[in-house]
Amino acid sequence: MLGRILPNGVAAAELTAYPEDLKPHPGEEHLIARAVEKRRRDFIGARHCARQALTQLGEPAVAIGKGGTGEPVFPRGIVGSLTHCDGYRAAALGHKLRFRSIGIDAEPHGQLPDGVLGSVSLEPEREWLSAVLPGTGLRLDRLLFCAKEATYKAWFPLTGLWLGFEDAHITFTVDEESAAGGAGTFHSDLLIPGPVTDGGTPLTSFDGRWVISDGLILTAIVEA
């Protein structure tokens, strides 16, 4: 499913069923020694996917560390992103020589909890939702949240800076064809300066893709 919204050259792996015998990499156990069971399963499952993606890229299946704000730390020369939600864990990785950053997110295809939309969206985004939501059959409020999460995950590795929900304006391509097919594109306009640490062009926006299938929403941004 994730492969539907990723370009060639990005390796992806997914888990929809959690193997009961799945264990953490020995180099990662200390990172989750005190974690509750759900957190352990999400951590182990997503990093298991990351190692599968590393193998697809021809790289060793090494431990995936954790940075100071909880972000995954991939091997030198690799960029990527992890995600998990109930019943799903995934990873998308690529070589840094080809891609600057990758951000993916997965959410259940259900309505956002009461009170959440107002804290994660801008007024123009809410106006758009109120105009298109009734006729699509899609949970576009949750899709918006999912796109915001992917935006942050693509932003942070390049800047090392926080990006709030109010700091990106998301617009979507949703028409009869995309609604029927459960897939489309989105654009993230960044509303704060985007200085980068890789020597590349400062960030002003991202373009991404989305898909809704099998009770899940997936979003992906791949910055080349």
CSV table of C-alpha atoms in Angstrom, one decimal:
chain,number,residue,atom,x,y,z
A,1,MET,CA,0.0,0.0,0.0
A,2,LEU,CA,2.8,2.5,0.9
A,3,GLY,CA,4.6,1.7,-2.4
A,4,ARG,CA,1.6,3.3,-4.2
A,5,ILE,CA,2.6,6.8,-3.1
A,6,LEU,CA,6.4,6.5,-3.2
A,7,PRO,CA,8.7,7.2,-6.1
A,8,ASN,CA,11.2,4.8,-7.6
A,9,GLY,CA,14.3,4.5,-5.5
A,10,VAL,CA,12.6,4.7,-2.1
A,11,ALA,CA,12.5,1.4,-0.3
A,12,ALA,CA,9.4,0.6,1.8
A,13,ALA,CA,8.3,-2.2,4.1
A,14,GLU,CA,5.1,-2.7,6.0
A,15,LEU,CA,3.6,-4.9,8.8
A,16,THR,CA,-0.1,-5.3,8.9
A,17,ALA,CA,0.1,-8.3,11.2
A,18,TYR,CA,2.5,-8.4,14.1
A,19,PRO,CA,4.6,-11.6,14.3
A,20,GLU,CA,4.5,-12.8,17.9
A,21,ASP,CA,8.1,-13.9,17.7
A,22,LEU,CA,9.4,-10.5,16.6
A,23,LYS,CA,12.2,-9.3,18.8
A,24,PRO,CA,14.1,-6.0,19.0
A,25,HIS,CA,17.5,-5.7,17.5
A,26,PRO,CA,20.0,-6.2,20.4
A,27,GLY,CA,21.3,-2.7,19.7
A,28,GLU,CA,17.8,-1.2,20.3
A,29,GLU,CA,16.6,-3.1,23.4
A,30,HIS,CA,18.0,-0.4,25.8
A,31,LEU,CA,15.9,2.2,24.1
A,32,ILE,CA,12.6,0.5,25.1
A,33,ALA,CA,13.7,-1.2,28.3
A,34,ARG,CA,11.0,0.6,30.3
A,35,ALA,CA,8.4,1.0,27.6
A,36,VAL,CA,4.9,-0.4,27.9
A,37,GLU,CA,3.9,-3.3,25.6
A,38,LYS,CA,2.1,-1.2,22.9
A,39,ARG,CA,5.1,1.1,22.7
A,40,ARG,CA,7.5,-1.8,22.4
A,41,ARG,CA,5.5,-3.4,19.6
A,42,ASP,CA,5.3,-0.2,17.6
A,43,PHE,CA,9.0,0.5,18.1
A,44,ILE,CA,10.1,-3.0,17.3
A,45,GLY,CA,7.7,-3.4,14.3
A,46,ALA,CA,8.6,-0.1,12.7
A,47,ARG,CA,12.3,-0.7,13.0
A,48,HIS,CA,11.9,-4.2,11.7
A,49,CYS,CA,10.4,-2.6,8.6
A,50,ALA,CA,13.3,-0.2,8.5
A,51,ARG,CA,15.8,-3.0,8.4
A,52,GLN,CA,13.8,-4.7,5.6
A,53,ALA,CA,14.0,-1.4,3.7
A,54,LEU,CA,17.8,-1.1,4.3
A,55,THR,CA,18.2,-4.6,2.9
A,56,GLN,CA,16.3,-3.5,-0.2
A,57,LEU,CA,18.7,-0.6,-0.6
A,58,GLY,CA,21.7,-3.0,-0.4
A,59,GLU,CA,22.7,-1.8,3.1
A,60,PRO,CA,23.4,-3.8,6.3
A,61,ALA,CA,20.3,-4.4,8.5
A,62,VAL,CA,21.7,-2.5,11.5
A,63,ALA,CA,20.1,-1.1,14.7
A,64,ILE,CA,18.1,2.1,14.2
A,65,GLY,CA,18.9,4.6,17.0
A,66,LYS,CA,16.8,7.4,18.5
A,67,GLY,CA,17.6,11.1,18.6
A,68,GLY,CA,17.1,13.7,21.3
A,69,THR,CA,13.5,14.3,20.4
A,70,GLY,CA,12.6,10.7,19.7
A,71,GLU,CA,13.3,10.8,16.0
A,72,PRO,CA,14.8,7.7,14.3
A,73,VAL,CA,18.6,7.9,13.6
A,74,PHE,CA,19.4,6.1,10.4
A,75,PRO,CA,22.8,4.9,9.2
A,76,ARG,CA,25.1,7.4,7.5
A,77,GLY,CA,24.0,8.2,4.0
A,78,ILE,CA,20.4,7.1,4.6
A,79,VAL,CA,17.2,9.2,5.0
A,80,GLY,CA,13.9,7.9,5.9
A,81,SER,CA,10.8,7.9,8.1
A,82,LEU,CA,8.9,5.5,10.3
A,83,THR,CA,5.2,5.4,11.1
A,84,HIS,CA,2.7,3.2,13.1
A,85,CYS,CA,-0.9,3.1,14.1
A,86,ASP,CA,-3.2,0.4,15.3
A,87,GLY,CA,-2.6,-2.7,13.1
A,88,TYR,CA,0.1,-1.1,10.9
A,89,ARG,CA,3.8,-0.3,11.1
A,90,ALA,CA,5.9,0.9,8.2
A,91,ALA,CA,9.2,2.4,7.0
A,92,ALA,CA,10.3,4.3,3.9
A,93,LEU,CA,14.1,4.8,3.3
A,94,GLY,CA,16.3,6.1,0.5
A,95,HIS,CA,19.9,7.0,-0.2
A,96,LYS,CA,20.8,10.6,0.8
A,97,LEU,CA,22.7,11.1,-2.5
A,98,ARG,CA,19.3,10.8,-4.2
A,99,PHE,CA,16.8,12.2,-1.7
A,100,ARG,CA,17.0,15.0,0.8
A,101,SER,CA,14.3,13.9,3.2
A,102,ILE,CA,11.3,11.5,3.5
A,103,GLY,CA,8.2,11.9,5.7
A,104,ILE,CA,5.5,9.3,6.0
A,105,ASP,CA,2.5,8.9,8.3
A,106,ALA,CA,-0.3,6.4,8.8
A,107,GLU,CA,-3.7,7.0,10.5
A,108,PRO,CA,-6.9,5.0,10.8
A,109,HIS,CA,-9.5,6.1,8.3
A,110,GLY,CA,-11.8,7.4,11.0
A,111,GLN,CA,-13.0,10.8,12.3
A,112,LEU,CA,-10.7,12.8,14.4
A,113,PRO,CA,-11.6,12.9,18.1
A,114,ASP,CA,-13.8,15.8,19.2
A,115,GLY,CA,-11.8,19.0,19.7
A,116,VAL,CA,-8.7,17.9,17.8
A,117,LEU,CA,-9.4,19.5,14.4
A,118,GLY,CA,-9.4,23.0,15.8
A,119,SER,CA,-6.0,22.6,17.3
A,120,VAL,CA,-4.3,21.0,14.2
A,121,SER,CA,-5.8,23.1,11.4
A,122,LEU,CA,-5.9,26.6,10.0
A,123,GLU,CA,-9.1,28.5,9.3
A,124,PRO,CA,-8.7,28.1,5.5
A,125,GLU,CA,-8.2,24.4,5.9
A,126,ARG,CA,-11.4,24.1,8.0
A,127,GLU,CA,-13.3,26.1,5.4
A,128,TRP,CA,-12.2,23.7,2.7
A,129,LEU,CA,-13.2,20.7,4.8
A,130,SER,CA,-16.7,22.1,5.5
A,131,ALA,CA,-17.1,22.6,1.7
A,132,VAL,CA,-16.0,19.2,0.5
A,133,LEU,CA,-16.3,16.7,3.4
A,134,PRO,CA,-20.0,15.8,3.1
A,135,GLY,CA,-19.9,14.4,-0.5
A,136,THR,CA,-16.6,12.5,-0.6
A,137,GLY,CA,-17.1,9.6,1.8
A,138,LEU,CA,-13.6,10.1,2.9
A,139,ARG,CA,-12.4,11.3,6.3
A,140,LEU,CA,-10.6,14.3,5.1
A,141,ASP,CA,-10.2,15.8,8.6
A,142,ARG,CA,-8.0,12.8,9.4
A,143,LEU,CA,-6.3,13.0,6.1
A,144,LEU,CA,-5.4,16.6,6.9
A,145,PHE,CA,-3.9,15.5,10.2
A,146,CYS,CA,-2.0,12.8,8.5
A,147,ALA,CA,-0.5,15.2,5.9
A,148,LYS,CA,0.6,17.6,8.7
A,149,GLU,CA,2.4,14.7,10.4
A,150,ALA,CA,4.2,13.8,7.2
A,151,THR,CA,5.1,17.4,6.7
A,152,TYR,CA,6.8,17.6,10.1
A,153,LYS,CA,8.7,14.3,9.5
A,154,ALA,CA,10.1,15.6,6.2
A,155,TRP,CA,10.9,19.1,7.7
A,156,PHE,CA,12.7,18.1,10.9
A,157,PRO,CA,15.6,16.1,9.6
A,158,LEU,CA,16.5,19.0,7.3
A,159,THR,CA,16.1,21.9,9.8
A,160,GLY,CA,16.3,20.4,13.3
A,161,LEU,CA,13.5,22.8,14.2
A,162,TRP,CA,10.0,22.4,15.5
A,163,LEU,CA,7.1,22.8,13.1
A,164,GLY,CA,3.7,23.4,14.6
A,165,PHE,CA,0.4,22.4,13.1
A,166,GLU,CA,-0.2,26.1,12.5
A,167,ASP,CA,3.1,26.5,10.6
A,168,ALA,CA,2.0,24.6,7.4
A,169,HIS,CA,-1.0,25.2,5.2
A,170,ILE,CA,-2.1,22.0,3.4
A,171,THR,CA,-4.1,21.9,0.2
A,172,PHE,CA,-5.4,18.8,-1.4
A,173,THR,CA,-6.3,17.5,-4.9
A,174,VAL,CA,-9.6,15.8,-4.2
A,175,ASP,CA,-12.1,15.4,-7.1
A,176,GLU,CA,-14.5,12.8,-8.2
A,177,GLU,CA,-11.7,10.6,-9.7
A,178,SER,CA,-9.4,10.8,-6.6
A,179,ALA,CA,-12.3,10.3,-4.2
A,180,ALA,CA,-13.4,7.2,-6.1
A,181,GLY,CA,-9.9,5.9,-6.3
A,182,GLY,CA,-9.0,6.8,-2.7
A,183,ALA,CA,-5.7,8.5,-3.8
A,184,GLY,CA,-4.4,11.9,-4.7
A,185,THR,CA,-1.8,14.6,-4.0
A,186,PHE,CA,-1.3,17.4,-1.5
A,187,HIS,CA,0.8,20.6,-1.2
A,188,SER,CA,2.3,21.9,2.1
A,189,ASP,CA,3.0,25.6,2.1
A,190,LEU,CA,5.5,26.3,5.0
A,191,LEU,CA,4.5,29.5,6.9
A,192,ILE,CA,7.8,29.9,8.8
A,193,PRO,CA,11.4,30.2,7.5
A,194,GLY,CA,13.0,26.9,6.5
A,195,PRO,CA,16.7,27.1,6.9
A,196,VAL,CA,18.4,23.8,6.3
A,197,THR,CA,21.5,22.0,7.6
A,198,ASP,CA,22.4,20.1,4.5
A,199,GLY,CA,23.6,23.1,2.5
A,200,GLY,CA,20.6,22.8,0.1
A,201,THR,CA,17.9,25.2,-0.8
A,202,PRO,CA,15.9,26.6,2.1
A,203,LEU,CA,12.4,25.0,2.5
A,204,THR,CA,9.3,26.8,1.4
A,205,SER,CA,7.0,24.0,0.6
A,206,PHE,CA,6.6,20.2,0.1
A,207,ASP,CA,4.5,18.2,-2.3
A,208,GLY,CA,3.1,14.8,-1.2
A,209,ARG,CA,0.8,12.0,-2.1
A,210,TRP,CA,-2.0,10.3,-0.2
A,211,VAL,CA,-3.9,7.0,-0.4
A,212,ILE,CA,-6.8,5.6,1.6
A,213,SER,CA,-7.4,1.9,1.6
A,214,ASP,CA,-8.2,-1.0,3.9
A,215,GLY,CA,-9.2,1.3,6.7
A,216,LEU,CA,-6.0,3.3,6.6
A,217,ILE,CA,-4.8,6.7,5.5
A,218,LEU,CA,-1.2,7.0,4.3
A,219,THR,CA,0.6,10.1,3.3
A,220,ALA,CA,4.1,10.5,2.0
A,221,ILE,CA,6.5,13.4,1.2
A,222,VAL,CA,9.8,12.7,-0.7
A,223,GLU,CA,12.0,15.7,-1.1
A,224,ALA,CA,14.6,15.2,-3.8
